[in-house]
mmCIF file of C-alpha atoms (C1' of nucleotides) in Angstrom:
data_model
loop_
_atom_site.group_PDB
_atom_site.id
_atom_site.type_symbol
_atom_site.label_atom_id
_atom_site.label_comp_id
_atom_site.label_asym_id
_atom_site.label_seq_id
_atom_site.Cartn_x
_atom_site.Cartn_y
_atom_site.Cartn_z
ATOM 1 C CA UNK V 640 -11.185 7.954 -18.496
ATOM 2 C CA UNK V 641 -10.056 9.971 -15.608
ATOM 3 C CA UNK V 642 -7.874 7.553 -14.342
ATOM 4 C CA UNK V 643 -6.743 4.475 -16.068
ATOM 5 C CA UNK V 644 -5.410 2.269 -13.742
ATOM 6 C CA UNK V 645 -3.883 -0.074 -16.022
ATOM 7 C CA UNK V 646 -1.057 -2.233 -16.264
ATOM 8 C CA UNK V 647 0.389 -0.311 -19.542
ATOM 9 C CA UNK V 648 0.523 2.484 -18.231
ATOM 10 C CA UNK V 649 2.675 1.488 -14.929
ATOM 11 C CA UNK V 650 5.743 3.352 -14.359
ATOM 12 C CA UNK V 651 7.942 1.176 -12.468
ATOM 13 C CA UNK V 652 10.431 3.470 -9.994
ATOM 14 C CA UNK V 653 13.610 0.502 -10.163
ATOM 15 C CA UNK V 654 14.780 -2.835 -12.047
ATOM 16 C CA UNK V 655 14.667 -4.016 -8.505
ATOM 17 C CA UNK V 656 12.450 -7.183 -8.296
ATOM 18 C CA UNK V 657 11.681 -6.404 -4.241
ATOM 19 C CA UNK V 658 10.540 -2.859 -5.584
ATOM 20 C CA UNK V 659 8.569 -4.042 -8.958
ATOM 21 C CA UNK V 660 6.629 -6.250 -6.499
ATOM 22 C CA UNK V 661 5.686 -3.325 -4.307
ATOM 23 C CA UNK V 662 4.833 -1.114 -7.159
ATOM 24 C CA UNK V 663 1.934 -4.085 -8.095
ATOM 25 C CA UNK V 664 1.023 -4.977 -4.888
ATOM 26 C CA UNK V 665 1.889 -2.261 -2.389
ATOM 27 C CA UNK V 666 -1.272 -1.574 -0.985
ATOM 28 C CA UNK V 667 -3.703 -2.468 1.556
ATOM 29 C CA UNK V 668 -5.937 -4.003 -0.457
ATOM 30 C CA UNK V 669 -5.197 -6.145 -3.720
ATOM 31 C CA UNK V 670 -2.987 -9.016 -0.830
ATOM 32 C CA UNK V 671 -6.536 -8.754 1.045
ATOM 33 C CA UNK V 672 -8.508 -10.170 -1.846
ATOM 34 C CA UNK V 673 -5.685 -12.497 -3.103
ATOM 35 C CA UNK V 674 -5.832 -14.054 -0.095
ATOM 36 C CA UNK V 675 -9.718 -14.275 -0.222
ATOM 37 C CA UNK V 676 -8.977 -16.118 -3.635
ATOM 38 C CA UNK V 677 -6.733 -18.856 -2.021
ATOM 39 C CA UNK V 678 -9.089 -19.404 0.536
ATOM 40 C CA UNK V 679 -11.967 -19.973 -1.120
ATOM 41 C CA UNK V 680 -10.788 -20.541 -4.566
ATOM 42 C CA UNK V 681 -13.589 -18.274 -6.283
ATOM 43 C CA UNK V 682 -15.330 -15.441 -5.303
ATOM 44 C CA UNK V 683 -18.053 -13.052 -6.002
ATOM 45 C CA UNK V 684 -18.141 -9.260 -6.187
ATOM 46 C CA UNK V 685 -20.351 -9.143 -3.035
ATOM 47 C CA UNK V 686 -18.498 -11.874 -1.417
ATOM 48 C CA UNK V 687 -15.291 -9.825 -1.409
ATOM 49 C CA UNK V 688 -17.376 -7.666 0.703
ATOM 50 C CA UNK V 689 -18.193 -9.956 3.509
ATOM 51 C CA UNK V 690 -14.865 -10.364 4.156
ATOM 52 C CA UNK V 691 -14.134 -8.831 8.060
ATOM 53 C CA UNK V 692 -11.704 -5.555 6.471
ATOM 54 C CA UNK V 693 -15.110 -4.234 5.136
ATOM 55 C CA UNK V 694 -13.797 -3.324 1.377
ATOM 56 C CA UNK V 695 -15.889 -0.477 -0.163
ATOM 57 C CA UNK V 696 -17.063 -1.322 -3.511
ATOM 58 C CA UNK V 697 -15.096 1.660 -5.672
ATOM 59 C CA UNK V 698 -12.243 0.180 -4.096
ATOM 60 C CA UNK V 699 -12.933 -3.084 -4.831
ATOM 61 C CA UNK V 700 -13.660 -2.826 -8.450
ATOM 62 C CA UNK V 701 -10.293 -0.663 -9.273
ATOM 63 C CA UNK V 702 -8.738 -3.358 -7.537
ATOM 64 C CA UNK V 703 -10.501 -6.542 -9.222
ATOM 65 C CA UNK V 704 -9.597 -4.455 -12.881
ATOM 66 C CA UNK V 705 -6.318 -3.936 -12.168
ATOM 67 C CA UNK V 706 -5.062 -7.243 -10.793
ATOM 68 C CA UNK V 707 -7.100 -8.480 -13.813
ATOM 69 C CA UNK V 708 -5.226 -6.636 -15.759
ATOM 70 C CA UNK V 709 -2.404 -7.614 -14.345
ATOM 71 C CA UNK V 710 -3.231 -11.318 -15.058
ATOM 72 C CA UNK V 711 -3.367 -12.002 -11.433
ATOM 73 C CA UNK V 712 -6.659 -13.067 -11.267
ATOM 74 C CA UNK V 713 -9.768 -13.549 -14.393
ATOM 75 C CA UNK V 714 -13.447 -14.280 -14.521
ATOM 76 C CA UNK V 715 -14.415 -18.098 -14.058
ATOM 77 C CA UNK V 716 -17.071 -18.020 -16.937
ATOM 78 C CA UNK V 717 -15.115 -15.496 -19.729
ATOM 79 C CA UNK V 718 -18.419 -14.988 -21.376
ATOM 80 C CA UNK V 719 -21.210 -13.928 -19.112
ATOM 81 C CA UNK V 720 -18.921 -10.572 -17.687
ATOM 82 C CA UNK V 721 -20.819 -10.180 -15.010
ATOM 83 C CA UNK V 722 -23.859 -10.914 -12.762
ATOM 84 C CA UNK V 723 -22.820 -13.534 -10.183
ATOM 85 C CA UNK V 724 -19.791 -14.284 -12.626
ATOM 86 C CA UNK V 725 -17.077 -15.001 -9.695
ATOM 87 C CA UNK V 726 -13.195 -14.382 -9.944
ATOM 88 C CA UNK V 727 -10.641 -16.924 -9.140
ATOM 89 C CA UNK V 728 -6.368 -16.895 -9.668
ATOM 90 C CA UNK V 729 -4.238 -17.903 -12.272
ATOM 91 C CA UNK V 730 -1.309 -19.497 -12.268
ATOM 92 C CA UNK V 731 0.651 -16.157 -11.271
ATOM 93 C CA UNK V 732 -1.899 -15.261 -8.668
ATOM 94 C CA UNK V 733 -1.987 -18.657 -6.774
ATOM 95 C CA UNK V 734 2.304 -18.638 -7.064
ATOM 96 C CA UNK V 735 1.826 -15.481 -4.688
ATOM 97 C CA UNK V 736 0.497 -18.327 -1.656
ATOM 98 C CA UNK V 737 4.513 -18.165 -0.722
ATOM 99 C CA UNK V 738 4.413 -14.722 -0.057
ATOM 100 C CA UNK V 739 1.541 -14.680 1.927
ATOM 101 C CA UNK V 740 2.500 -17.660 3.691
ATOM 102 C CA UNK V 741 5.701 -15.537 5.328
ATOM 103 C CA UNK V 742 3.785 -12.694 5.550
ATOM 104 C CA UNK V 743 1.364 -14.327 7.674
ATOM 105 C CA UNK V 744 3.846 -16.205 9.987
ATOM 106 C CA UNK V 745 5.978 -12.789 10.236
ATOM 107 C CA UNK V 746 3.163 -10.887 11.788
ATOM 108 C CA UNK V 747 2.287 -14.132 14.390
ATOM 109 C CA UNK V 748 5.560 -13.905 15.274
ATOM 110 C CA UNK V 749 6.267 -10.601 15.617
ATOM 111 C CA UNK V 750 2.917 -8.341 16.095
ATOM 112 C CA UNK V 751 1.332 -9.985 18.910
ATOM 113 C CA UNK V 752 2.697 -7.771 21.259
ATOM 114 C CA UNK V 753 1.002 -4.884 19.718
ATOM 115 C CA UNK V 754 -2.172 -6.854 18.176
ATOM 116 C CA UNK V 755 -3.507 -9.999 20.618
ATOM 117 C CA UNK V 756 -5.919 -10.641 19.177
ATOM 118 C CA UNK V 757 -4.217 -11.932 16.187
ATOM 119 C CA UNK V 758 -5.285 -15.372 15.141
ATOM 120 C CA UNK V 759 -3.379 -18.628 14.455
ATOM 121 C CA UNK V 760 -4.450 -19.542 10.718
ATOM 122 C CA UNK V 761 -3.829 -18.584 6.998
ATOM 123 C CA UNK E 226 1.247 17.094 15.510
ATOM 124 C CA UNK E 227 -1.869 16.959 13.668
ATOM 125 C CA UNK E 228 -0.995 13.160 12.470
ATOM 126 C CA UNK E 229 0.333 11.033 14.750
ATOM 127 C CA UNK E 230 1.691 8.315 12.982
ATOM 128 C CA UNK E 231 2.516 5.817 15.809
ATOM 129 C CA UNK E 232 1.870 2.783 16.432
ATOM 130 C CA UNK E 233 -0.589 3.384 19.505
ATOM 131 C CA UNK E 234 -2.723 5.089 17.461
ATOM 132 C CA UNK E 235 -2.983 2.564 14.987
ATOM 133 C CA UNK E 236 -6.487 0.366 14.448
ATOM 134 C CA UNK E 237 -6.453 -3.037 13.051
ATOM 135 C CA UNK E 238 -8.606 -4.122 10.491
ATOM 136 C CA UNK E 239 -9.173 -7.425 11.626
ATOM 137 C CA UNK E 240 -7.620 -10.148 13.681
ATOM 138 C CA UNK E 241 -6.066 -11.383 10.514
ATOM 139 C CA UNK E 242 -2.253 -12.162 10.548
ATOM 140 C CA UNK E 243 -1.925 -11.218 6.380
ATOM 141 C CA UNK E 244 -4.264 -8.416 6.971
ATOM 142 C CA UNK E 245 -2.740 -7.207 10.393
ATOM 143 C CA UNK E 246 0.857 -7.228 8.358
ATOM 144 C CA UNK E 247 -0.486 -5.381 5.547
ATOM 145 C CA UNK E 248 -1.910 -2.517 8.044
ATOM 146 C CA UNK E 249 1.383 -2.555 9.141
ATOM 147 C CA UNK E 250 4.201 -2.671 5.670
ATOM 148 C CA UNK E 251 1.216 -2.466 3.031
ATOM 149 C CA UNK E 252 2.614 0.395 1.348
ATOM 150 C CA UNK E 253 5.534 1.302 -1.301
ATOM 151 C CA UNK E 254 8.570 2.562 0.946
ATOM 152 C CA UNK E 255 8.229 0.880 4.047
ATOM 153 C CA UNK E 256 9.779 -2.784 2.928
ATOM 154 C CA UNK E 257 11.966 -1.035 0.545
ATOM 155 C CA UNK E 258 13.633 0.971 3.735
ATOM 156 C CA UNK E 259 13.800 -2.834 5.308
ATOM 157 C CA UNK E 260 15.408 -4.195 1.691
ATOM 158 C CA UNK E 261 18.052 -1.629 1.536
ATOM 159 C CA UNK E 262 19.011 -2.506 5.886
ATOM 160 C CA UNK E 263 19.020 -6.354 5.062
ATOM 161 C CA UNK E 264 21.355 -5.502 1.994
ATOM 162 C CA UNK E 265 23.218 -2.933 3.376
ATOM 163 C CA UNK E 266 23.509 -3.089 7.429
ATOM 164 C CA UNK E 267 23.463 0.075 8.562
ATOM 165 C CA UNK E 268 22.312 3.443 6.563
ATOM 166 C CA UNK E 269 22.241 7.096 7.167
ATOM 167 C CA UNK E 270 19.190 9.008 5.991
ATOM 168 C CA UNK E 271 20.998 11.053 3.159
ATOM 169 C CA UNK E 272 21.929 7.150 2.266
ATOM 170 C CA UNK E 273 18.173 6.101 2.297
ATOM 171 C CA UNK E 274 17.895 8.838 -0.157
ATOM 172 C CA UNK E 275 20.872 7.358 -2.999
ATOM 173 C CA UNK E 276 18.591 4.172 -3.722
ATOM 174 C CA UNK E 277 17.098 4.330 -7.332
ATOM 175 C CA UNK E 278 13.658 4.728 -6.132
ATOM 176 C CA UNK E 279 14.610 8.045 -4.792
ATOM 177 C CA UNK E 280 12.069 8.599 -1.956
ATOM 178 C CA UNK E 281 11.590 11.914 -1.016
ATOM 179 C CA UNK E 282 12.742 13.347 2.180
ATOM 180 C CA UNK E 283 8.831 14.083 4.171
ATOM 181 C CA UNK E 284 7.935 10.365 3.249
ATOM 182 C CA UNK E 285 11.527 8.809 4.318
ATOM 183 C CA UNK E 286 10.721 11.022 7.715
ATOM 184 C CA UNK E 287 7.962 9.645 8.425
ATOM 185 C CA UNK E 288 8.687 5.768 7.671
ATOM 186 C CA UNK E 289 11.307 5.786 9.845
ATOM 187 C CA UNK E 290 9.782 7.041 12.636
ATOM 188 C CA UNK E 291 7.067 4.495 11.740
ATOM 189 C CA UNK E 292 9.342 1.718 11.366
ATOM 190 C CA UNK E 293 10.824 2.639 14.878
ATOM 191 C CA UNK E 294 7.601 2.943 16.479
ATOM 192 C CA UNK E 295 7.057 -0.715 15.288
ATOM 193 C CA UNK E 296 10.510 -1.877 16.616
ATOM 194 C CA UNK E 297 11.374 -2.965 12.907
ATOM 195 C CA UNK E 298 14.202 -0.499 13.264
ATOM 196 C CA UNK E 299 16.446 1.084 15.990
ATOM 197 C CA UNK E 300 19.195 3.847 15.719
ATOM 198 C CA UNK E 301 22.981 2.367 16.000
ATOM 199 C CA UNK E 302 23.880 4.275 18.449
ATOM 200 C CA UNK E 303 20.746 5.079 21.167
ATOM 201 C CA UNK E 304 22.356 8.346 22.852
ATOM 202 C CA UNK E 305 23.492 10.360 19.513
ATOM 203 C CA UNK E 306 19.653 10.815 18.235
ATOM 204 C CA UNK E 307 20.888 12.406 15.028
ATOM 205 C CA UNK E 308 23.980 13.716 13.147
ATOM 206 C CA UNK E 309 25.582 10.516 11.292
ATOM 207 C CA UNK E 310 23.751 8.182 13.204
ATOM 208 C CA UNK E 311 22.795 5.249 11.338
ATOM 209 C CA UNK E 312 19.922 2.882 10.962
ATOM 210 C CA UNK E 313 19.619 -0.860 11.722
ATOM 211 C CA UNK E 314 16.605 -3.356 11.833
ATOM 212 C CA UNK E 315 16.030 -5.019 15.552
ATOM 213 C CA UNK E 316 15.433 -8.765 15.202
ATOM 214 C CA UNK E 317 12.010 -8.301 13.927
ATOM 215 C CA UNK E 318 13.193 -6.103 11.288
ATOM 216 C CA UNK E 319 15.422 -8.353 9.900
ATOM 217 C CA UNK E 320 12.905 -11.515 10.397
ATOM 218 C CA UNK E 321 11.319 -9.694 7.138
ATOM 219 C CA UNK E 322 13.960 -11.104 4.929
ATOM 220 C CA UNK E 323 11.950 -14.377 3.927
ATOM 221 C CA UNK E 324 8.978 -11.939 2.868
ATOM 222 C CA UNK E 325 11.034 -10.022 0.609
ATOM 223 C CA UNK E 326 12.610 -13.029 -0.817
ATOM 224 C CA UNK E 327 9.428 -14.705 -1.470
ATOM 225 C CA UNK E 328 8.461 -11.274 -2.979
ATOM 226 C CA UNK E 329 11.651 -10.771 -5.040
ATOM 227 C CA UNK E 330 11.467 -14.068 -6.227
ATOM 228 C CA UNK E 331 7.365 -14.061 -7.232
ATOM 229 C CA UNK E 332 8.899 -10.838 -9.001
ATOM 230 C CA UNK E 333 11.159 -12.174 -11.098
ATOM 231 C CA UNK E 334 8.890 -15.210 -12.090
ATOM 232 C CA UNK E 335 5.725 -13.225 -12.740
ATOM 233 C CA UNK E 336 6.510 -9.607 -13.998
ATOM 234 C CA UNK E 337 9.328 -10.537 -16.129
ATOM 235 C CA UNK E 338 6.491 -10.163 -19.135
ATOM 236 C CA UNK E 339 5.417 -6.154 -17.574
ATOM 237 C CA UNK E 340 8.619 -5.286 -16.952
ATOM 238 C CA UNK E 341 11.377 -7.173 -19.034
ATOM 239 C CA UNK E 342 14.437 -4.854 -17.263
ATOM 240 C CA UNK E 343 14.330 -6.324 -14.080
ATOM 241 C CA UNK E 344 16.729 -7.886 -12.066
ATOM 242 C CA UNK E 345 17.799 -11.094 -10.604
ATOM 243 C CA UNK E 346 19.301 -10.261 -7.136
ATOM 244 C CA UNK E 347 18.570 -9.645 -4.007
ATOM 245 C "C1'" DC P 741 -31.206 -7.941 -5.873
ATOM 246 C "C1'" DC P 742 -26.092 -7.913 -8.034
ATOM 247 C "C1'" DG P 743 -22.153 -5.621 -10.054
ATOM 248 C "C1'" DG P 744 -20.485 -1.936 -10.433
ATOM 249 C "C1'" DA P 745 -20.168 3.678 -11.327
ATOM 250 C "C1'" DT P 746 -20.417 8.283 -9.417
ATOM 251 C "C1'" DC P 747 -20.114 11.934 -5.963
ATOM 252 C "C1'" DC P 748 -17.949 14.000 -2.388
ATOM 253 C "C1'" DT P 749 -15.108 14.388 1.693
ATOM 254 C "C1'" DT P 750 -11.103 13.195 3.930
ATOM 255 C "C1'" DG P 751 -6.445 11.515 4.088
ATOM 256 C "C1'" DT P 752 -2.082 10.429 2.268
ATOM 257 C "C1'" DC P 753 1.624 11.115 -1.151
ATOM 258 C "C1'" DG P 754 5.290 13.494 -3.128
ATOM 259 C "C1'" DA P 755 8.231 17.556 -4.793
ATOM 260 C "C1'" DT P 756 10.566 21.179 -3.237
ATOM 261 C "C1'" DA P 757 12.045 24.731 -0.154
ATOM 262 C "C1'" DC P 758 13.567 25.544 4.178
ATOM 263 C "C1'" DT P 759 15.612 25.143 9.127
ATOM 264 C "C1'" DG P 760 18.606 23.557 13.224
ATOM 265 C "C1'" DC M 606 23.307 16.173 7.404
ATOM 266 C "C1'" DA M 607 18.852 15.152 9.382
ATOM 267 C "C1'" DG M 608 14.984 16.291 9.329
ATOM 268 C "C1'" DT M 609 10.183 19.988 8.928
ATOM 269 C "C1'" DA M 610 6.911 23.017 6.536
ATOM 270 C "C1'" DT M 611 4.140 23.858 2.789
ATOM 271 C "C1'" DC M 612 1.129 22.957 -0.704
ATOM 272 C "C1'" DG M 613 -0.906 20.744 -4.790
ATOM 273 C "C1'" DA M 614 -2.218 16.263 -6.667
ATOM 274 C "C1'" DC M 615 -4.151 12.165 -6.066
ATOM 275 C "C1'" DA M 616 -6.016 7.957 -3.663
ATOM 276 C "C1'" DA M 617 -9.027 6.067 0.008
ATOM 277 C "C1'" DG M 618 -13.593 5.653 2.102
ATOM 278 C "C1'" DG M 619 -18.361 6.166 2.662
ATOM 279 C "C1'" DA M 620 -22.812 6.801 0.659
ATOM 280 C "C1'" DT M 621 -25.667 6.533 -2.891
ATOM 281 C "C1'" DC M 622 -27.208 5.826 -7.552
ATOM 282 C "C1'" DC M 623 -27.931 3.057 -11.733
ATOM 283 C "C1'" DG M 624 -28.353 -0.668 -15.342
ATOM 284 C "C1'" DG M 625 -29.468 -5.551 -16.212
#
DNA sequence: CCGGATCCTTGTCGATACTG
DNA sequence: CAGTATCGACAAGGATCCGG
């Protein structure tokens, strides 16, 4: 009870929608397992982890409770919580493919030069 | 000099374009210093500081050095290094604008319910 | 084992005061 | 006006612990 990182209790700092967005998603992390979603359409807690950016688990839950509370993403079975119980999007999770779509080709484009190794796919 | 913020310095998390983009704009100022150069032009720093989100003056600082280490950004006028010289994004800055469309637009859609007062422009 | 929770250290944020 | 310096609060990261 420390910290509850909940979507009540958001204070957003405009009524501008480019700044709501970035006071949901404006971190390193909750685009990261988004995009894990939409490419593997469900996901467990230890999956997330196998990804290559090497989430740490505190991280990870904070981040699976709040976009759940966000209604980003939800459980696949609603009854058994947890135990092998993957995540997957909703509606307003998968809508956010658009975003990461130009976000993706922005950084081909335009960070090569200072990242090389930076690879051709979504 | 104890942080360099630069982007030499700066270690990728992967060779993933989302993720590579996110080490690079994945936090809450540094798109909204791109939104307020794609609406307005050209700003000052004391101008950075009118927008409603009110970022303070260390963090401002620091993203636009950032942003200029990156090439997002350039001052208007290369000789005058301070003193009334503006800001403007370089063609990768303003290359951004589809992302914060896509953004501003999953916004409106998707956090309407959250946050009923916001707004439908860019 | 799996899905977290907890501890602890480090790093970053953010307000404000201050300087050239 | 364009930044820096300072300092407290808080978030990130790593390691480990715990319950089912």
């Amino acid at each position: 009870m420390e910290k509850e990182l909940d979507s009540e209790t958001l204070d957003w700092r405009s009524v501008c929608p480019i700044a709501s967005g970035l006071d949901v998603l404006g971190d390193k992390w909750s685009l990261i397992i988004v995009r894990d979603l939409i490419q593997h359409g469900t996901r467990t807690y230890s999956e997330f982890g196998d990804s290559p950016e090497r989430i740490s688990t505190n991280i990870l839950a904070a981040r699976l409770k709040w976009l759940t509370s966000l209604g980003l993403i939800e459980h696949v079975d609603p009854e058994r919580a947890s135990r092998n119980n993957a995540y997957r999007l909703t509606a307003s999770g998968l809508a956010l493919r658009p975003v990461l779509e130009e976000l993706g080709r922005w950084s081909q484009n335009h960070l090569k030069a200072l990242h090389p190794d930076i690879v051709d796919i979504l």
